Structure formats: C-alpha cells, structure tokens
PDB file of C-alpha atoms in Angstrom:
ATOM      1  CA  UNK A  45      80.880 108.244 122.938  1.00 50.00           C
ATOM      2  CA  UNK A  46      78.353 106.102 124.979  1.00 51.00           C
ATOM      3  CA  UNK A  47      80.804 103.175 126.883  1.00 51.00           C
ATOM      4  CA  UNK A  48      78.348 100.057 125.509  1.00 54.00           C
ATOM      5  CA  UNK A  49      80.634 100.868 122.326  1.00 53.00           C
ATOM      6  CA  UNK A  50      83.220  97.649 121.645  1.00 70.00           C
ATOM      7  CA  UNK A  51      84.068  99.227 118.505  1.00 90.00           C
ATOM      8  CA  UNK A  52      84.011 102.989 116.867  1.00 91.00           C
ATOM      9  CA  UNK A  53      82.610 101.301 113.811  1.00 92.00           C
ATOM     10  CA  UNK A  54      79.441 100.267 115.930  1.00 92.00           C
ATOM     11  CA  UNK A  55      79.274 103.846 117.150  1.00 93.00           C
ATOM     12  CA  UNK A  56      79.773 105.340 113.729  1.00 94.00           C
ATOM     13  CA  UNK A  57      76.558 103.206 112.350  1.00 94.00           C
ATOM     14  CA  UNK A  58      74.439 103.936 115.345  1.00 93.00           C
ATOM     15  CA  UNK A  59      75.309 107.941 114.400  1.00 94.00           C
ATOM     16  CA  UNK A  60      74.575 107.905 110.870  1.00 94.00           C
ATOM     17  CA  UNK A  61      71.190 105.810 111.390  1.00 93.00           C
ATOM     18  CA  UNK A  62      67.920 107.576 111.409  1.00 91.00           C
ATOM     19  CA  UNK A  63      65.186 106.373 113.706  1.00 87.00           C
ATOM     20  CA  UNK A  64      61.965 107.515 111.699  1.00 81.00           C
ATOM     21  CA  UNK A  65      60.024 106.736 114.684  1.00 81.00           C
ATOM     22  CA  UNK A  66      61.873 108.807 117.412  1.00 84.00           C
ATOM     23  CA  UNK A  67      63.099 112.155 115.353  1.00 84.00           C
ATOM     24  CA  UNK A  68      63.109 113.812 118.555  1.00 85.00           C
ATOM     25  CA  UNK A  69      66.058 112.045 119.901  1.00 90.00           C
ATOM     26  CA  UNK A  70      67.452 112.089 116.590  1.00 90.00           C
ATOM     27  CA  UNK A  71      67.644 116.198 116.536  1.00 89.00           C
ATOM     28  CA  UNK A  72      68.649 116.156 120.268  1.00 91.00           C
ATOM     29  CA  UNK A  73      71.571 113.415 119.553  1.00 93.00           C
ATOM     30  CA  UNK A  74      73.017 115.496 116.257  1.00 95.00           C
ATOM     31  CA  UNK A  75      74.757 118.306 117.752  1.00 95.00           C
ATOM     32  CA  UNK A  76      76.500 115.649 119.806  1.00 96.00           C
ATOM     33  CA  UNK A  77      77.358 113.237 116.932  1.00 96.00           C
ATOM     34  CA  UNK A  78      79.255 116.392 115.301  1.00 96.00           C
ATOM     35  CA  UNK A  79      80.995 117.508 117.816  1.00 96.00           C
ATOM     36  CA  UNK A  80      82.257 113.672 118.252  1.00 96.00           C
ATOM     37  CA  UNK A  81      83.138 113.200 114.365  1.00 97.00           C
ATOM     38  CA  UNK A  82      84.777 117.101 114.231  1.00 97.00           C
ATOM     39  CA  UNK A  83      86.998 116.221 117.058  1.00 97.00           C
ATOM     40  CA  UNK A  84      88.387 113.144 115.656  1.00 97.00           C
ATOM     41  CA  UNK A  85      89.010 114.750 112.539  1.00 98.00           C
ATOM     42  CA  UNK A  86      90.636 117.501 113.799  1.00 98.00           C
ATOM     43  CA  UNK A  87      92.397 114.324 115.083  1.00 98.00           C
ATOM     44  CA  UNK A  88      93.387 113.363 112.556  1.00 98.00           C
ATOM     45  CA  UNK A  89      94.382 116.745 110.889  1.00 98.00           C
ATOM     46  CA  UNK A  90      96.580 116.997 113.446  1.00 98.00           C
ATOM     47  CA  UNK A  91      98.264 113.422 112.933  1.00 98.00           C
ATOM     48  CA  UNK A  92      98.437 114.006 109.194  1.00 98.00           C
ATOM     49  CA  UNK A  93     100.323 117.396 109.889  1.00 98.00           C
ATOM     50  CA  UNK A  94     102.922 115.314 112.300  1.00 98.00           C
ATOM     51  CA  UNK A  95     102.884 112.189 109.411  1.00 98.00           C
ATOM     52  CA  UNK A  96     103.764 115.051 106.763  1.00 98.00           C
ATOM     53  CA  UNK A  97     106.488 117.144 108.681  1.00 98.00           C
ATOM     54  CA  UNK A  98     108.106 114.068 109.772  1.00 98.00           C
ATOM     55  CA  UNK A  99     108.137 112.712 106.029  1.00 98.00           C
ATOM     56  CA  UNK A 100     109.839 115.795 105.036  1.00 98.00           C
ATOM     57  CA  UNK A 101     112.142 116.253 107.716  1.00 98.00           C
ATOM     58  CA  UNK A 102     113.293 112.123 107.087  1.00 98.00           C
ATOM     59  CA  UNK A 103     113.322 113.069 103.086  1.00 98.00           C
ATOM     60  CA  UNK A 104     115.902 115.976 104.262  1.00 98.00           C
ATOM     61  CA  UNK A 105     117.777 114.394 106.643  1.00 98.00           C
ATOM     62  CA  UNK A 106     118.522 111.224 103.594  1.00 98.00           C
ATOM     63  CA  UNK A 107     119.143 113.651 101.109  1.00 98.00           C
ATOM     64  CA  UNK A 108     121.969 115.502 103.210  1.00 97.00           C
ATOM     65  CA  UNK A 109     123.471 112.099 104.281  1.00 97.00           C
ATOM     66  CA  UNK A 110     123.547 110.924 100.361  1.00 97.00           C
ATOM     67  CA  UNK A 111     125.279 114.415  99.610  1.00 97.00           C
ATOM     68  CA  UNK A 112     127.713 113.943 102.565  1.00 97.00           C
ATOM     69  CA  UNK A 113     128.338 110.437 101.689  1.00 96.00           C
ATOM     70  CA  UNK A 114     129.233 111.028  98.447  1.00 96.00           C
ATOM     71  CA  UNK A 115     131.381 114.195  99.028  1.00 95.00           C
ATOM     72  CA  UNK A 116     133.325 112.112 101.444  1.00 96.00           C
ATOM     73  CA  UNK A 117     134.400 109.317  98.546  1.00 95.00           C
ATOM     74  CA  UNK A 118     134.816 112.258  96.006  1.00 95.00           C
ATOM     75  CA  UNK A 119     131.444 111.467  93.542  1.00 94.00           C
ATOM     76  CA  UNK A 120     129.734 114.096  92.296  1.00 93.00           C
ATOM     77  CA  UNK A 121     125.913 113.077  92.259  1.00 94.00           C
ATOM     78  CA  UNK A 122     123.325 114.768  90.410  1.00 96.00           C
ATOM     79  CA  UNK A 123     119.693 116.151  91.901  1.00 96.00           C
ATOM     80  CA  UNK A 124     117.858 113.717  90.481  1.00 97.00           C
ATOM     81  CA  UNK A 125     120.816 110.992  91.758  1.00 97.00           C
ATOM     82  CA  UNK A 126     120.179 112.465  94.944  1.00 97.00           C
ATOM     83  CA  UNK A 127     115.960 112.419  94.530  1.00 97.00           C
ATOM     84  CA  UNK A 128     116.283 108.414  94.090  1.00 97.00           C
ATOM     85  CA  UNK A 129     118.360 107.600  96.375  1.00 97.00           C
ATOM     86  CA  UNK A 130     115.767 109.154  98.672  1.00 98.00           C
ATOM     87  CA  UNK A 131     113.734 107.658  97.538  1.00 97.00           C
ATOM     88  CA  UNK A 132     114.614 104.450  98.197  1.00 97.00           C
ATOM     89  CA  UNK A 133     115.895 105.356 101.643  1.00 98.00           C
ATOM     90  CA  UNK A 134     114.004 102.748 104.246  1.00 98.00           C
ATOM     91  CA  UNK A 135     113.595 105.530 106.704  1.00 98.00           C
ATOM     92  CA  UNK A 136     111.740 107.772 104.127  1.00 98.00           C
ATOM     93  CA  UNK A 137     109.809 104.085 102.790  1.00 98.00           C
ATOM     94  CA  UNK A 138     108.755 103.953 106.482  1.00 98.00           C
ATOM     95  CA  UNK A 139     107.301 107.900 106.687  1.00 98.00           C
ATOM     96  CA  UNK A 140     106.042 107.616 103.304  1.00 98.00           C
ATOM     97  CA  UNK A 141     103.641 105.118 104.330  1.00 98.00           C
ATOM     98  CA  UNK A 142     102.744 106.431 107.704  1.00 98.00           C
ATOM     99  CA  UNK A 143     101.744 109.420 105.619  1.00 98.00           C
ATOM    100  CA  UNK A 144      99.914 107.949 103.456  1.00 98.00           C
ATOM    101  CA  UNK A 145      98.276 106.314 106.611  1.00 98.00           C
ATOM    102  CA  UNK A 146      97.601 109.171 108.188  1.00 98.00           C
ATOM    103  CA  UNK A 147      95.886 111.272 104.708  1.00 98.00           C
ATOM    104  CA  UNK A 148      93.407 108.048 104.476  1.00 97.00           C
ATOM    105  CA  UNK A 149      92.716 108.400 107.978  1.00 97.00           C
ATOM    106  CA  UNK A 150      91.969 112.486 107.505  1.00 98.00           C
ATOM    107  CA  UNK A 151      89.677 111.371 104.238  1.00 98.00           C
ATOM    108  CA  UNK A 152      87.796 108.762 106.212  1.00 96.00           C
ATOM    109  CA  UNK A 153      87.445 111.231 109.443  1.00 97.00           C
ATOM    110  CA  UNK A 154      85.951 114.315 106.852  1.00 98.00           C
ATOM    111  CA  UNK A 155      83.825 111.869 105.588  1.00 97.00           C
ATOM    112  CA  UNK A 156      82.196 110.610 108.707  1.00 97.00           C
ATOM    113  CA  UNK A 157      81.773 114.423 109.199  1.00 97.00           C
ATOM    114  CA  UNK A 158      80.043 114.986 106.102  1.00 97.00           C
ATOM    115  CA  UNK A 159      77.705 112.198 107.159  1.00 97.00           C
ATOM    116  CA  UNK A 160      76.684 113.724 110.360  1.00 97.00           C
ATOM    117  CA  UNK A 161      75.728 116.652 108.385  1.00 96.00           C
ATOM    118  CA  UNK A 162      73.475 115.100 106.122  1.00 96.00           C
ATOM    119  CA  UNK A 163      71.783 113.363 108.698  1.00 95.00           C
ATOM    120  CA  UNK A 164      71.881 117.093 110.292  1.00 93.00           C
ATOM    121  CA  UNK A 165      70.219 118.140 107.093  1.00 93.00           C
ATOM    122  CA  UNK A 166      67.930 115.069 106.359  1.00 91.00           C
ATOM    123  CA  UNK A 167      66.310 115.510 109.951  1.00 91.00           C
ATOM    124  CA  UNK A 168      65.313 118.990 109.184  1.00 88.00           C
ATOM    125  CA  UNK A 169      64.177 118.149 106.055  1.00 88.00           C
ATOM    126  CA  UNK A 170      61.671 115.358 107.868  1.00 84.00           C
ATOM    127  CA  UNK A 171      60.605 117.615 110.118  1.00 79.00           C
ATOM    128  CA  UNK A 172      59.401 120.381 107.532  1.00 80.00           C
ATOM    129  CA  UNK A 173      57.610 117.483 105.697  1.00 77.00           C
ATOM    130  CA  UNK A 174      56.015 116.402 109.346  1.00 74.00           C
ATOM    131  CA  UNK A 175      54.762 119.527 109.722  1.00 74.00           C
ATOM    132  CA  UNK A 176      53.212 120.052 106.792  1.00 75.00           C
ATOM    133  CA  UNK A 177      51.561 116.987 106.954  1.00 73.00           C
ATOM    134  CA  UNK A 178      50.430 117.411 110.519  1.00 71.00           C
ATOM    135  CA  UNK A 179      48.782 120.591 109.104  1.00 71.00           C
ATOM    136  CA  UNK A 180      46.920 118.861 106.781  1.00 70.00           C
ATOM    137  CA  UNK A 181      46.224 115.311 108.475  1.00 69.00           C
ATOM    138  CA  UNK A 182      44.927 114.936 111.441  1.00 72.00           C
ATOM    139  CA  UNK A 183      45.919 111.216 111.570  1.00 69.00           C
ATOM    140  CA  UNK A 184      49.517 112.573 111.067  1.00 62.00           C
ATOM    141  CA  UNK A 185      49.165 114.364 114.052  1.00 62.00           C
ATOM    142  CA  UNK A 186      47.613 111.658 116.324  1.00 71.00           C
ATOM    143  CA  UNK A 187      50.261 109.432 115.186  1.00 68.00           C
ATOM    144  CA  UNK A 188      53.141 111.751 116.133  1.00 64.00           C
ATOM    145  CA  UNK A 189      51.780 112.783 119.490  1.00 66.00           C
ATOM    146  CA  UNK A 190      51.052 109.015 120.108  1.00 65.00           C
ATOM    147  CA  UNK A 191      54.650 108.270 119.342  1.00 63.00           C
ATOM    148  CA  UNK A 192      55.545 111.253 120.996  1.00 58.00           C
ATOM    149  CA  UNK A 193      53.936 109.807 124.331  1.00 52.00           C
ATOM    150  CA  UNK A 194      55.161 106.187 124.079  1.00 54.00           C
ATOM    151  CA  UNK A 195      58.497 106.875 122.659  1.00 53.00           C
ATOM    152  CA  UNK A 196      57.293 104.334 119.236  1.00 49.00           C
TER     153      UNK A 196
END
C-alpha cells in the first residue's frame, strides 16, 4: 500500500477505479491490488478462526461452570437450562460479538477481493475491445499511441 494513504478506504477506492485513459498502468497495478486485498482477507480468515475458537472455548468453559455450580447446591439443570444460561453469560455476550465482528470483517475483506477481480476482468475485457477497434480505426490507434506517449 502506497504511504500517501491516511485511510484504507482511500486506498480501496483508488484500487477499484479504472483510469480509461491510462489502461496500461491499470493492468500493471492489478496483480498488485490482489495480492494486497488476498492478504488482508486471509487476514481476516485468520481473525475470524481465532473470534470463532475463542467463542466456543468461552461457550464451554460457561457451560461447565453452570453444571459445576449447580452440582455444588444440589439442582439438577436441564440442557436447555444449561444452553440459556450460556447464553446469557457476559463472557460468551462479549465473544459472541467479537465474532460476529470478525465474520463481517471476512465478508467485507472477500468482497474487496471480488472487486479486484472484476476490475481484473473488466481491464481485459477493454483491452480486447481496444484492439479490435485499433484494427479497424485508425483514429483509435493514433489516439492510443498518443496517450500512450503522453501518459493522457
């Protein structure tokens, strides 16, 4: 990610924007977009693995400390006793959000992916309709090797 960046949101737009007048730079730049986006969604794969095992592990740990609890006064509590309570737990509140956190995150990241791919497949499809057209038109092709020189 280029370090003029204040914010990944800015970065994201400049990715995901075509320039029609420089395609060159736009195929050169793709690859690198991709790799960008992929990494932070493998990211955030990886932080929606931790969210999720840690969720489970808190949803464990409540439901053992119910059934202990309860053993030690003498109650008898049934599964779906047990399921609530768990429920309602803060600690498994707390995970449950930071996993639901962490799946929007993993969405958002797969999307931003599947962005970079379009614009992957978008640029190839402007450059089979450039060519054509510079095959046919030789204005097309003066004004592509004109922009070609001058960057415009």
């Amino acid at each position: 990610m280029r370090e003029d960046f204040d914010d990944i949101e800015d970065y994201y737009a400049e990715c995901v924007a075509i320039n029609e007048h420089d395609l060159d730079s736009e195929y050169k730049r793709v690859a690198a977009d991709l790799s960008f986006w992929n990494a932070r969604y493998a990211d955030a794969v990886e932080a929606h693995g931790n969210a999720k095992r840690e969720y489970e592990e808190t949803k464990a740990r409540a439901s053992i400390e119910i059934r202990e609890t309860a053993a030690g006064r003498g109650d008898k509590v049934t599964n779906p006793e047990v399921d609530a309570k768990v429920l309602l737990d803060p600690d498994v509140q707390d995970t449950h959000i930071l996993l639901i956190s962490a799946e929007a995150n993993l969405k958002r990241a797969r999307g931003r992916v599947d962005a970079i791919v379009t614009k992957k497949e978008m640029l190839q499809s402007l450059g089979a309709k450039l060519r054509l057209e510079m095959a046919h038109d030789p204005a097309v092709r003066e004004a592509v090797a004109g922009q070609r020189l001058t960057g415009y």
